[in-house]
Coordinates of C-alpha atoms in Angstrom, one line a residue:
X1 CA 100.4 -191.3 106.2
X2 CA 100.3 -187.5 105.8
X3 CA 99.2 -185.7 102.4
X4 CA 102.5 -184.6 101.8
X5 CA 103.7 -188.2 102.2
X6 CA 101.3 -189.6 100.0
X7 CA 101.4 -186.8 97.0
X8 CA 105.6 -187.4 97.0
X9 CA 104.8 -191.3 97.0
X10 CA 102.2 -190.7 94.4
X11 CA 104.7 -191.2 91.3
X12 CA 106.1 -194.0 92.7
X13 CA 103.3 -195.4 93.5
X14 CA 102.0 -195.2 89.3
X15 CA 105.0 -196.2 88.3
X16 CA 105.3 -199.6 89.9
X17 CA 101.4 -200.5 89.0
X18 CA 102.3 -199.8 85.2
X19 CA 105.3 -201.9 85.8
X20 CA 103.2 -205.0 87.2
X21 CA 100.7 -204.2 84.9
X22 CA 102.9 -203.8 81.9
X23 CA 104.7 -207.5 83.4
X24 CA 101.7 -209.3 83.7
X25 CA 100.4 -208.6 80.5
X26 CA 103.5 -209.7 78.7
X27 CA 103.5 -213.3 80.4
X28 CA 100.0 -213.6 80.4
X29 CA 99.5 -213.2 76.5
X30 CA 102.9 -215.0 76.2
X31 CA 104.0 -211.7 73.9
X32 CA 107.9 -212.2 72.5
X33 CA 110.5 -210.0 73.3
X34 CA 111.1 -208.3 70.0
X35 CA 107.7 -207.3 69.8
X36 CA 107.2 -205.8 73.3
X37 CA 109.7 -207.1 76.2
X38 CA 109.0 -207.4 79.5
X39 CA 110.2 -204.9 82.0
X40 CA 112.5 -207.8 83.4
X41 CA 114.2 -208.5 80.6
X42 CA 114.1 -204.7 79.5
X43 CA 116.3 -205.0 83.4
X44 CA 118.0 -208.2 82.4
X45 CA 119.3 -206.1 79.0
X46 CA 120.0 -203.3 81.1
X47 CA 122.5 -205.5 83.3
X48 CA 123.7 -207.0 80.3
X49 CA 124.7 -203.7 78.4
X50 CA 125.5 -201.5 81.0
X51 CA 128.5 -200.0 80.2
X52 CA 127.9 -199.1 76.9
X53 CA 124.3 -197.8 77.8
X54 CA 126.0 -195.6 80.6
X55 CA 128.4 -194.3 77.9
X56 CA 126.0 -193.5 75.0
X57 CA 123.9 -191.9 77.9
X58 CA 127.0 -189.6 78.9
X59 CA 127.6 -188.5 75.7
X60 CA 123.8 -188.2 75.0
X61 CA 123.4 -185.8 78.5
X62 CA 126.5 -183.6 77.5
X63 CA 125.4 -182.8 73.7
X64 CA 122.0 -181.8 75.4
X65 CA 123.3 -180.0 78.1
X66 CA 125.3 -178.4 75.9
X67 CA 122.3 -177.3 73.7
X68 CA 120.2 -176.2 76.0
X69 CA 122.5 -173.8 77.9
X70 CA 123.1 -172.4 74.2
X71 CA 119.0 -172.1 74.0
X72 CA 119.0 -170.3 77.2
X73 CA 122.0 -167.4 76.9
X74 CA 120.6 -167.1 73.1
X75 CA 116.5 -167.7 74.0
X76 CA 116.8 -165.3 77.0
X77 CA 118.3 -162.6 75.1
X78 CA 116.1 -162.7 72.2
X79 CA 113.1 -163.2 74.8
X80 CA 113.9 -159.5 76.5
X81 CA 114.4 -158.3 73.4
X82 CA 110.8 -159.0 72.0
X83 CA 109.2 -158.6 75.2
X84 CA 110.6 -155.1 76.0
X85 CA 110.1 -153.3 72.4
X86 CA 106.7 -153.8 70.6
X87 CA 108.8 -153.4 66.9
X88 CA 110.8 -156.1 67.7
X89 CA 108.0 -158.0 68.5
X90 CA 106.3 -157.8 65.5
X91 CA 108.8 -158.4 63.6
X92 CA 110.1 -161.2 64.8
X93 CA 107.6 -163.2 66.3
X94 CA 106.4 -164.3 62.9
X95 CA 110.5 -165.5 62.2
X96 CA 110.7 -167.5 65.6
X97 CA 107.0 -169.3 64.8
X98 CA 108.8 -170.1 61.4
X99 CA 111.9 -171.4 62.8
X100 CA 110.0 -173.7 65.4
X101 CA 107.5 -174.8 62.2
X102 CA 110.8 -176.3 60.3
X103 CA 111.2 -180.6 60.7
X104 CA 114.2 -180.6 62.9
X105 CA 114.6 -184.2 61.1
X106 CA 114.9 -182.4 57.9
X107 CA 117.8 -180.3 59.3
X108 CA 120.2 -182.3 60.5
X109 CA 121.3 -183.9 57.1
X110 CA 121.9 -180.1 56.8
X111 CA 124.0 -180.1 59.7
X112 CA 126.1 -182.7 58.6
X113 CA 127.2 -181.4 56.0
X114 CA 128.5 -178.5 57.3
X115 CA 129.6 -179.8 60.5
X116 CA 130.3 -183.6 60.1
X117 CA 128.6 -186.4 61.6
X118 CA 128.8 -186.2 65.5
X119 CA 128.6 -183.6 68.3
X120 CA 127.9 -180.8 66.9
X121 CA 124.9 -181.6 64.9
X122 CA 123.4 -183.0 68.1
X123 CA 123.8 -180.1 69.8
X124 CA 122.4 -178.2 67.5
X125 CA 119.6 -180.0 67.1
X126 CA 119.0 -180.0 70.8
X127 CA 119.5 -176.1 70.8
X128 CA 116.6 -175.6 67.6
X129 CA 114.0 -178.1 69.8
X130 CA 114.7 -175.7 73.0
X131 CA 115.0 -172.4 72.2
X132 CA 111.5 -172.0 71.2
X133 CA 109.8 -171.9 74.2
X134 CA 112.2 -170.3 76.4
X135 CA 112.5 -167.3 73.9
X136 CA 108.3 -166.9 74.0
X137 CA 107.8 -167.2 77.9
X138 CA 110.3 -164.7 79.1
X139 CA 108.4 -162.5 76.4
X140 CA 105.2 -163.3 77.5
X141 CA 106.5 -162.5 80.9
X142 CA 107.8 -159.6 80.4
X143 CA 104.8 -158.3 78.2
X144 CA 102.1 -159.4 80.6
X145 CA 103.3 -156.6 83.0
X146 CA 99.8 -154.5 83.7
X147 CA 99.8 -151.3 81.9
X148 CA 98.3 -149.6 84.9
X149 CA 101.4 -150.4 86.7
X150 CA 103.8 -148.9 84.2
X151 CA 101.7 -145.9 83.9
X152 CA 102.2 -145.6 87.7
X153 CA 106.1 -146.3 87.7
X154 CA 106.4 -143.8 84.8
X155 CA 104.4 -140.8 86.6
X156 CA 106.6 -141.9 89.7
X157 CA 109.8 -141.2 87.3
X158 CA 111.0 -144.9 86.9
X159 CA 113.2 -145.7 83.6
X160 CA 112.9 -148.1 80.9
X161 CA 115.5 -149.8 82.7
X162 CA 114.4 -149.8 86.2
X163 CA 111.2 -151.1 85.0
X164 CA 112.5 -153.9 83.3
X165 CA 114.9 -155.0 85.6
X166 CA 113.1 -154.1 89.4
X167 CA 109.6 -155.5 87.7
X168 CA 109.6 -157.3 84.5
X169 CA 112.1 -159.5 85.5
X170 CA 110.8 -160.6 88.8
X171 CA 107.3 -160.9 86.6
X172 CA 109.0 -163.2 83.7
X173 CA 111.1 -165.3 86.7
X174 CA 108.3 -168.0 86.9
X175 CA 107.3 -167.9 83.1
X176 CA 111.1 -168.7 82.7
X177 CA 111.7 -171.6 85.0
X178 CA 108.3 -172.9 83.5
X179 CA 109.8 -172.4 80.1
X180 CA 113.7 -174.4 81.4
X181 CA 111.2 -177.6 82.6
X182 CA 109.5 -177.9 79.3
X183 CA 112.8 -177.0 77.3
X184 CA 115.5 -179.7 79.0
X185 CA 113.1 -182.3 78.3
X186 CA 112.5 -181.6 74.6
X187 CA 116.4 -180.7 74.0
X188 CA 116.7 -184.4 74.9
X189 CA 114.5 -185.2 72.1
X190 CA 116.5 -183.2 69.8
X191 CA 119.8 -184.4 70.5
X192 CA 118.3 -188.0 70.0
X193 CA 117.0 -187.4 66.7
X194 CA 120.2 -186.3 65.6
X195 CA 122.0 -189.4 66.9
X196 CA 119.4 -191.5 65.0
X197 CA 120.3 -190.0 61.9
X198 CA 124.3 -189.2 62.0
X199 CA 126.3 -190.1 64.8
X200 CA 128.3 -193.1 66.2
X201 CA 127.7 -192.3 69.5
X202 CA 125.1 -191.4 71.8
X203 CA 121.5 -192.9 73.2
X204 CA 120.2 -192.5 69.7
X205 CA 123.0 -194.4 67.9
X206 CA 122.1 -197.4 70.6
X207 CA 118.9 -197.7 69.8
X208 CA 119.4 -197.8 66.0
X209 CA 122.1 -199.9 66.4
X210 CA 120.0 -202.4 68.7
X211 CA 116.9 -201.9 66.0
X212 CA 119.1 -203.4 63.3
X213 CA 120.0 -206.2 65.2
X214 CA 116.1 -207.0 66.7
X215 CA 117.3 -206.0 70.0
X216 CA 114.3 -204.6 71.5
X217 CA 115.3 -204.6 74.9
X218 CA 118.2 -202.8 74.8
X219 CA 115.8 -200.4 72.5
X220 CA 113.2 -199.8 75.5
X221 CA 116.2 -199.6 77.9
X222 CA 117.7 -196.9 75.7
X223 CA 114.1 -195.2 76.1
X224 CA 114.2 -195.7 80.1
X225 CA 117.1 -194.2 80.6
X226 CA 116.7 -190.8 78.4
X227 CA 113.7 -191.1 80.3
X228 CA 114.9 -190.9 83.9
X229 CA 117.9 -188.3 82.8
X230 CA 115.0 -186.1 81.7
X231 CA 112.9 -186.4 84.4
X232 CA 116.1 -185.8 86.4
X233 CA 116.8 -182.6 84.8
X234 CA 113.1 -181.8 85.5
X235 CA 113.4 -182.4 89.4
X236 CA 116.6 -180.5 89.1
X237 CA 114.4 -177.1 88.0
X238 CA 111.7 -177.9 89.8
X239 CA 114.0 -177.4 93.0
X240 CA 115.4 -174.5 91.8
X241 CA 112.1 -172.9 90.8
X242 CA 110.9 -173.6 94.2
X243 CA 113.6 -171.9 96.2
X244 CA 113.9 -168.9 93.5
X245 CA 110.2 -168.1 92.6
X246 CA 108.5 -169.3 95.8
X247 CA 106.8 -166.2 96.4
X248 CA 104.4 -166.7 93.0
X249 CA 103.7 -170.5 94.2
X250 CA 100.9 -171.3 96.3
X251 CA 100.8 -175.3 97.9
X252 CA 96.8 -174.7 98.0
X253 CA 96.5 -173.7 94.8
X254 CA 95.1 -177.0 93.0
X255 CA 91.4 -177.7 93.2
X256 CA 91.2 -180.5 95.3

């Protein structure tokens, strides 16, 4: 088996010995179901519900998606913004660190009462979780360009604008696609925690609704599945990272 073979089989490789492990354990110390189930009957559960679980899931994937491409436009923008102009910057850096500080449990009530209980509040929510980091990476990017470079640009007659977009762009690209991978996964988290509180649909409002009845598997398989669409969302950057920024990426460059 080649090293490439056996780093892509890695993954799999964990995740099966946690599943036997995580098996064995549950039959060996005979633990019950609503304390801890199994992975097969977390699969049995699965079987069971899956037609509701693959609809709460769809709903649950488009309020995210939904959310997070509002992060980007909004987080991109705002990122060029403070990463371009050293005012803006200081003034409001201190505002985005205080929006990101605020409970994003605490604002969805908020949300409901001026939108309703539903989609929009999970999209929202979603949006607050995400927009965070994308906004401070493409600023870090863009403001980590050398000064010795732009004082050579500058002397060769470059504008503000050809510097931004022919070098700070290209700079920020792999501080932004770093930025989407962290930022998908956590916009999932945000539209589940608004389903949780208000909402009749959604992974979230499965897995409270499966709490109240002591249905712990169906609990854990609403967890797998955000799971795996998250990851999945992951992979899908990951790729697109690869074949955009693959001039900053070096296969070599772990240390061992």
């Amino acid at each position: 088996m080649s090293t490439r073979t056996l780093e892509n089989a890695m993954p799999w490789f964990f995740v099966i010995g946690l599943l036997v492990i995580w098996q064995f354990a549950c039959v060996a110390f005979d633990i019950k179901p609503f304390l801890l189930p199994s992975p097969y009957a977390i699969a049995q559960s699965m079987v069971q519900w899956t037609s509701p679980i693959l609809e709460n899931a769809g709903f649950t994937l488009l309020s995210t998606l939904a959310g997070f491409v509002l992060a980007v436009v909004l987080g991109v923008a705002l990122g060029i913004a403070i990463g371009s102009s050293r005012l803006i910057y200081r003034g409001l850096y201190p505002v985005l660190v205080a929006f990101n500080s605020v409970p994003k449990v605490a604002v969805v009530p908020v949300f409901v009462i001026w939108f309703g209980a539903g989609t929009v509040p999970a999209i929202l929510t979603a949006f607050m979780v995400s927009f965070f980091p994308i906004a401070v990476n493409i600023a870090t990017g863009l403001a980590t360009v050398e000064p010795e470079l732009l004082d050579v640009l500058r002397a060769l007659g470059a504008s503000r604008r050809d510097i931004l977009v022919k070098v700070g762009f290209p700079r920020a690209m792999p501080y932004f696609f770093a930025s989407l991978k962290v930022a998908v996964t956590l916009a999932f988290v945000g539209a589940i925690i608004s389903e949780t509180v208000a909402s009749k649909r959604g992974i979230g409002y499965l897995m409270m609704a499966a709490t109240s009845n002591f249905d712990t598997p169906l609990v854990f398989a609403g967890l797998i599945v955000t799971s795996v669409m998250g990851v999945a969302m992951y992979a899908i950057f990951a790729v697109i990272e690869k074949r955009t920024t693959f001039w900053s990426q070096r296969d070599d460059g772990m240390l061992s």
